[in-house]
Tab-separated table of C-alpha atoms in Angstrom:
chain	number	residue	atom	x	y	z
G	105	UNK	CA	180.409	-115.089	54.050
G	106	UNK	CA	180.140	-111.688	53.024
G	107	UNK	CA	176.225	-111.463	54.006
G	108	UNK	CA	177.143	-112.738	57.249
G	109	UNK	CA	180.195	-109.885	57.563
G	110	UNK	CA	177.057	-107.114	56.510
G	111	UNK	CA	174.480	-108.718	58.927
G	112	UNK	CA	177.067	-108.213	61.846
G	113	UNK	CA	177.662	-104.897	60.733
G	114	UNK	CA	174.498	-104.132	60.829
G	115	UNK	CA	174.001	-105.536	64.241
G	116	UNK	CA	177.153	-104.445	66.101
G	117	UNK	CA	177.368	-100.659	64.213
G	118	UNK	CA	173.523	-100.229	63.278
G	119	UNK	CA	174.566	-95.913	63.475
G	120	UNK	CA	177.810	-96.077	61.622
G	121	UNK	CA	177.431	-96.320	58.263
G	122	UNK	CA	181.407	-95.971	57.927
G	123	UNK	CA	182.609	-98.880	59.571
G	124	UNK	CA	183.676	-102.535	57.766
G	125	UNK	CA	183.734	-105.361	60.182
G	126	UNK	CA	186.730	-107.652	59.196
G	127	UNK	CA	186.385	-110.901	61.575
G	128	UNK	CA	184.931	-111.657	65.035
G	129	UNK	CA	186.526	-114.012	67.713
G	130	UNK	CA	184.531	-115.098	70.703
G	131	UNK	CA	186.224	-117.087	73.990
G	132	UNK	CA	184.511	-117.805	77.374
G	133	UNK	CA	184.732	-114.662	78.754
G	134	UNK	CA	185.784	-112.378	75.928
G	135	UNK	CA	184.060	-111.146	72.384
G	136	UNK	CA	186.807	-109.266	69.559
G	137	UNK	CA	185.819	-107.247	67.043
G	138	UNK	CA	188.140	-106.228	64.136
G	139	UNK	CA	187.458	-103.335	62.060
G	140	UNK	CA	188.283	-100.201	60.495
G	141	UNK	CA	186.796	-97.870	58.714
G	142	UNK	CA	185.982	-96.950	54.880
G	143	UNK	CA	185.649	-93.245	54.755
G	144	UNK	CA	188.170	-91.893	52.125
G	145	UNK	CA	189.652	-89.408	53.923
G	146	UNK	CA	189.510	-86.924	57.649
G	147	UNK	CA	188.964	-83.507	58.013
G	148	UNK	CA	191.905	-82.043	60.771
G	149	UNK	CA	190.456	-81.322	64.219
G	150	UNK	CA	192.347	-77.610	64.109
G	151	UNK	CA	191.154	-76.242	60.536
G	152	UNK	CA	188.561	-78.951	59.623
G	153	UNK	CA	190.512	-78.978	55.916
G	154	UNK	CA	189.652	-82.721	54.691
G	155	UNK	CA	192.640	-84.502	53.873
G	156	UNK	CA	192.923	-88.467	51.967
G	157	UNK	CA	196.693	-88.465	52.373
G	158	UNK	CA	197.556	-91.878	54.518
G	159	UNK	CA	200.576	-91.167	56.726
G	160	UNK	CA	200.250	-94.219	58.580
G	161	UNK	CA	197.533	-96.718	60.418
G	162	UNK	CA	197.719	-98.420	63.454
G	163	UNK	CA	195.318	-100.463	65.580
G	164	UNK	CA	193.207	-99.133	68.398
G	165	UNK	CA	191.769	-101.684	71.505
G	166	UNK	CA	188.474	-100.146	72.640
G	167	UNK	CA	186.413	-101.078	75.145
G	168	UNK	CA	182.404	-101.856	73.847
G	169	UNK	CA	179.413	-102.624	75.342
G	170	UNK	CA	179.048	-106.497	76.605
G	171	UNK	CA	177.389	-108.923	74.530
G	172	UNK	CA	175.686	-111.920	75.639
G	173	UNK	CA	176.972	-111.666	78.995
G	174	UNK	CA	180.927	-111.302	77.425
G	175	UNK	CA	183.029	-108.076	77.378
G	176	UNK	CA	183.596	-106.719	74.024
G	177	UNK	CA	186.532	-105.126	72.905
G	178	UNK	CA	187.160	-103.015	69.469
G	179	UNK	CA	190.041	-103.579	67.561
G	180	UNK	CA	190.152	-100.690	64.997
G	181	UNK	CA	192.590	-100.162	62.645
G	182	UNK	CA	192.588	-96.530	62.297
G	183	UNK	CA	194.812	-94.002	60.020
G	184	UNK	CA	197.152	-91.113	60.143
G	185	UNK	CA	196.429	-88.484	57.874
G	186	UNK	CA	198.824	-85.715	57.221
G	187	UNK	CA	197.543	-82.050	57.219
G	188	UNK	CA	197.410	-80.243	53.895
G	189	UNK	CA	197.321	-76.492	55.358
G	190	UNK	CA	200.248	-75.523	55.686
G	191	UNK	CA	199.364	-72.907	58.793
G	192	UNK	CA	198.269	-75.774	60.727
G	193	UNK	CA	200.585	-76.733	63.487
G	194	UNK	CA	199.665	-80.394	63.217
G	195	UNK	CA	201.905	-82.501	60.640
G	196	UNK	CA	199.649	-84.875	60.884
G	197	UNK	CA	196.102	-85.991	62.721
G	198	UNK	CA	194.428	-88.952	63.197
G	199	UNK	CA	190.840	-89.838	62.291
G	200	UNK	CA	187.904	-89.689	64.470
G	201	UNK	CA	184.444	-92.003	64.013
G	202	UNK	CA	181.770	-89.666	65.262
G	203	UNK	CA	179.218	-91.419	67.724
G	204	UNK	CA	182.171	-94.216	68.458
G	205	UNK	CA	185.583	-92.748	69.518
G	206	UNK	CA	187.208	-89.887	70.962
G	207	UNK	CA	190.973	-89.029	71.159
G	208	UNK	CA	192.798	-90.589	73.741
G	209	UNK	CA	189.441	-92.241	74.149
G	210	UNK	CA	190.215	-96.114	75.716
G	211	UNK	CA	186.375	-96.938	75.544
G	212	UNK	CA	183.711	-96.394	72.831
G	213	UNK	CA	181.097	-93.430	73.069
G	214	UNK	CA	178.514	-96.162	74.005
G	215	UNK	CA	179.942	-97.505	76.700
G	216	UNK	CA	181.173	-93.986	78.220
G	217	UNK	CA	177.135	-93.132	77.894
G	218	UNK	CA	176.593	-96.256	79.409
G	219	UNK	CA	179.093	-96.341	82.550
G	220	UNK	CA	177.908	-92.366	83.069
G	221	UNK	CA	174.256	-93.203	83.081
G	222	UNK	CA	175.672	-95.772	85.425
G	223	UNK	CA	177.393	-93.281	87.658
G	224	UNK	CA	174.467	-90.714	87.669
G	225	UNK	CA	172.596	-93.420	89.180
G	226	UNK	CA	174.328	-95.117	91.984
G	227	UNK	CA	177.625	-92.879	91.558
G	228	UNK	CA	180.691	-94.450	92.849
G	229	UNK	CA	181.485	-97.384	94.635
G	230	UNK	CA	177.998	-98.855	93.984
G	231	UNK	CA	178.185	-97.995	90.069
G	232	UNK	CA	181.230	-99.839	90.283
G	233	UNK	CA	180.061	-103.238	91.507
G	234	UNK	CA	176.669	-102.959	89.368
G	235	UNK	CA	178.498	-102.315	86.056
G	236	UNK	CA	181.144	-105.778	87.364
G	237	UNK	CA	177.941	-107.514	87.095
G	238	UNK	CA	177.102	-105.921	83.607
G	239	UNK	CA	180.123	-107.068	82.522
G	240	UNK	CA	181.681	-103.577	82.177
G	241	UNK	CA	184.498	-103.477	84.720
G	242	UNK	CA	185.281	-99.912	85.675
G	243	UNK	CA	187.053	-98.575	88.927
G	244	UNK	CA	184.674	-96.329	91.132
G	245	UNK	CA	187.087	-93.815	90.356
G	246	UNK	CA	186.188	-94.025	86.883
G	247	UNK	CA	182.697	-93.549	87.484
G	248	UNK	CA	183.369	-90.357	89.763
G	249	UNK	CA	185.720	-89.311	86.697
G	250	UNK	CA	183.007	-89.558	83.775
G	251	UNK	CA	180.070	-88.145	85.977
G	252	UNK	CA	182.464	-84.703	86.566
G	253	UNK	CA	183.270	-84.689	82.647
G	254	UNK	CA	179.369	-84.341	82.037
G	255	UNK	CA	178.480	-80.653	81.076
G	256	UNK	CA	176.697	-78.673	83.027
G	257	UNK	CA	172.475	-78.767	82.485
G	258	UNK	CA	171.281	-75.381	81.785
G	259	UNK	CA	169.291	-73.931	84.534
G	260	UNK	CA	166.111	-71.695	83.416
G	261	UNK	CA	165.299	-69.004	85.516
G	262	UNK	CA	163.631	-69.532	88.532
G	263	UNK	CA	160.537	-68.021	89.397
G	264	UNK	CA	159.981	-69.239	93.382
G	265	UNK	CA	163.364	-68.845	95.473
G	266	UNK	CA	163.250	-71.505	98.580
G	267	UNK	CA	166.227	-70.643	101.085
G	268	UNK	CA	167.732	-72.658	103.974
G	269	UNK	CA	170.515	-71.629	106.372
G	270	UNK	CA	172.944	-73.736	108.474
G	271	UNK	CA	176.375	-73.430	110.093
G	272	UNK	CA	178.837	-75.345	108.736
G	273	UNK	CA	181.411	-74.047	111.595
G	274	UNK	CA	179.392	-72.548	114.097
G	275	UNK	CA	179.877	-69.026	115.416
G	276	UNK	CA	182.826	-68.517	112.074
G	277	UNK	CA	181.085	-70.333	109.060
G	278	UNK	CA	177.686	-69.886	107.644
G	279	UNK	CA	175.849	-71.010	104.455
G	280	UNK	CA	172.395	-70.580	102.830
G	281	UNK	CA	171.485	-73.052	100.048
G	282	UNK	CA	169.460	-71.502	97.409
G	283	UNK	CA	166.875	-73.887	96.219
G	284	UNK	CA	164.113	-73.914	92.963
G	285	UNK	CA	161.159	-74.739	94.875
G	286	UNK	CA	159.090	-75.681	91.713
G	287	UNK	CA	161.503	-78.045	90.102
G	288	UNK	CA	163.095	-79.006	93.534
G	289	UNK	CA	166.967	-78.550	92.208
G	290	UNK	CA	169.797	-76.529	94.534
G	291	UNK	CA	170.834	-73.329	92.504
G	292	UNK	CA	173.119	-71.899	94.510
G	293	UNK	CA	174.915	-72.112	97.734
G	294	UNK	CA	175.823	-69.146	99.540
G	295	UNK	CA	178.801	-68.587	102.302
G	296	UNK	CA	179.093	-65.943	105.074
G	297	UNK	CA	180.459	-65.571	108.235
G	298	UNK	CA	177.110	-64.423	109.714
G	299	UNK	CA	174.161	-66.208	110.273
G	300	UNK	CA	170.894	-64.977	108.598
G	301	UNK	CA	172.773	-62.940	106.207
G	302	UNK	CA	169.813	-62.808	103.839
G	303	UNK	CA	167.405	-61.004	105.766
G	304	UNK	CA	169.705	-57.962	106.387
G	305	UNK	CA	171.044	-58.171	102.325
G	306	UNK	CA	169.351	-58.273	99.725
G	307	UNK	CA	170.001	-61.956	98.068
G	308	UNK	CA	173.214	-61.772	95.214
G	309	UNK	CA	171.552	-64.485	93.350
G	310	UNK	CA	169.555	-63.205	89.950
G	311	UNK	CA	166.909	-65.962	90.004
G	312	UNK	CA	164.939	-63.770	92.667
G	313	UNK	CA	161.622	-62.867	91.912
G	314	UNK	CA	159.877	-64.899	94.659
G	315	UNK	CA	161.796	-65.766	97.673
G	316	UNK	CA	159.523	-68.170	99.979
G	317	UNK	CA	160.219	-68.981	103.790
G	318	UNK	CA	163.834	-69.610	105.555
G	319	UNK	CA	164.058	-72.290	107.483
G	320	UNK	CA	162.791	-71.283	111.287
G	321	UNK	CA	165.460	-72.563	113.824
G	322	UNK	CA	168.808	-71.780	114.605
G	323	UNK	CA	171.589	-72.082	112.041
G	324	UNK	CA	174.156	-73.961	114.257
G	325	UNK	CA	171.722	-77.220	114.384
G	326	UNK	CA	172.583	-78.029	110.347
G	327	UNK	CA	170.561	-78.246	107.610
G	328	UNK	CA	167.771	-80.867	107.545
């Protein structure tokens, strides 16, 4: 029994090293995993001091990635440490499993990768219905909500500046869209109440070395 306990461990938690699967129950639709984990003690979020003293435990209900065409869900027992700086506003703080929760997390870091790779693709209401069929239910809302969380990509310099200018109300309400012509991503998007406001100013953006043609027609037809 205990080899098959370790070969599930290893299957379900092949990156967590710290984790002890207790028991797994399977239904129809639904796959439960209990476990908890085996590190000896938690360092606190607000001065990282490592503490082993248990205040309390309690069990967690995360959401995991399906399995065999079944939902998964988590149950963790995790504990309650208490702080032992005493400058530390927290009392006490509950552990953290890096690379599988989050605080006030309701779904594992898997999954959240998962349903935002999801979102990134087909965004919203369609990310919704594919990840249904996955087996990962998740309002569209959801989606929207995990795609916004996602950092913002670092943007290198660009050396070739592509500009295009369109009225978004016209005759009060102007725009130019900045654009990296090389790697084809917007930078920036600029608002006036003038149209053509680039060729009589200089451009506010810093990623000008090169700016290549505006688009030739009037601004109050939209952008193309």
């Amino acid at each position: 029994m205990a080899e098959v306990v370790l070969r599930l461990k290893e299957l379900l938690f092949p990156a967590n090293a710290d984790i002890a699967v207790l028991s797994v129950g399977v239904d129809i639709e639904r796959a439960r995993v209990d476990a908890r984990c085996t590190m000896a003690g938690a360092a606190c979020p607000g001065y990282e001091v490592c503490s082993t003293g248990v205040h309390s435990s309690y069990l967690r209900f995360l959401a995991d990635v399906p399995s065999a065409g079944r939902s998964v869900v988590l149950q963790l027992r995790v504990r309650r440490f208490r702080c032992r700086n005493s400058k530390c506003p927290r009392r006490t703080f509950v552990e953290q499993i890096p690379g599988l929760t989050r605080k006030y997390g309701q779904r594992t870091e898997r999954l959240r990768s998962t349903l935002t790779a999801v979102g990134l693709a087909l965004v919203g209401r369609a990310g919704a219905r594919l990840a249904a069929v996955l087996s990962m239910p998740i309002s569209r809302s959801t989606v929207l909500r995990l795609v916004e969380a996602l950092p913002e990509p670092e943007v290198s310099t660009a050396r070739v500046v592509g500009v295009d200018e369109y009225a978004t109300r016209k005759g009060r309400r102007y725009s130019a869209v900045l654009v990296d012509v090389e790697t084809r991503r917007p930078i920036d998007l600029l608002l006036t109440d003038r149209p053509h406001p680039l060729p009589r100013t200089r451009c506010p953006h810093p990623a000008r070395p090169h700016l290549c043609g505006h688009a030739h027609r009037r601004p109050g037809r939209g952008p193309a």
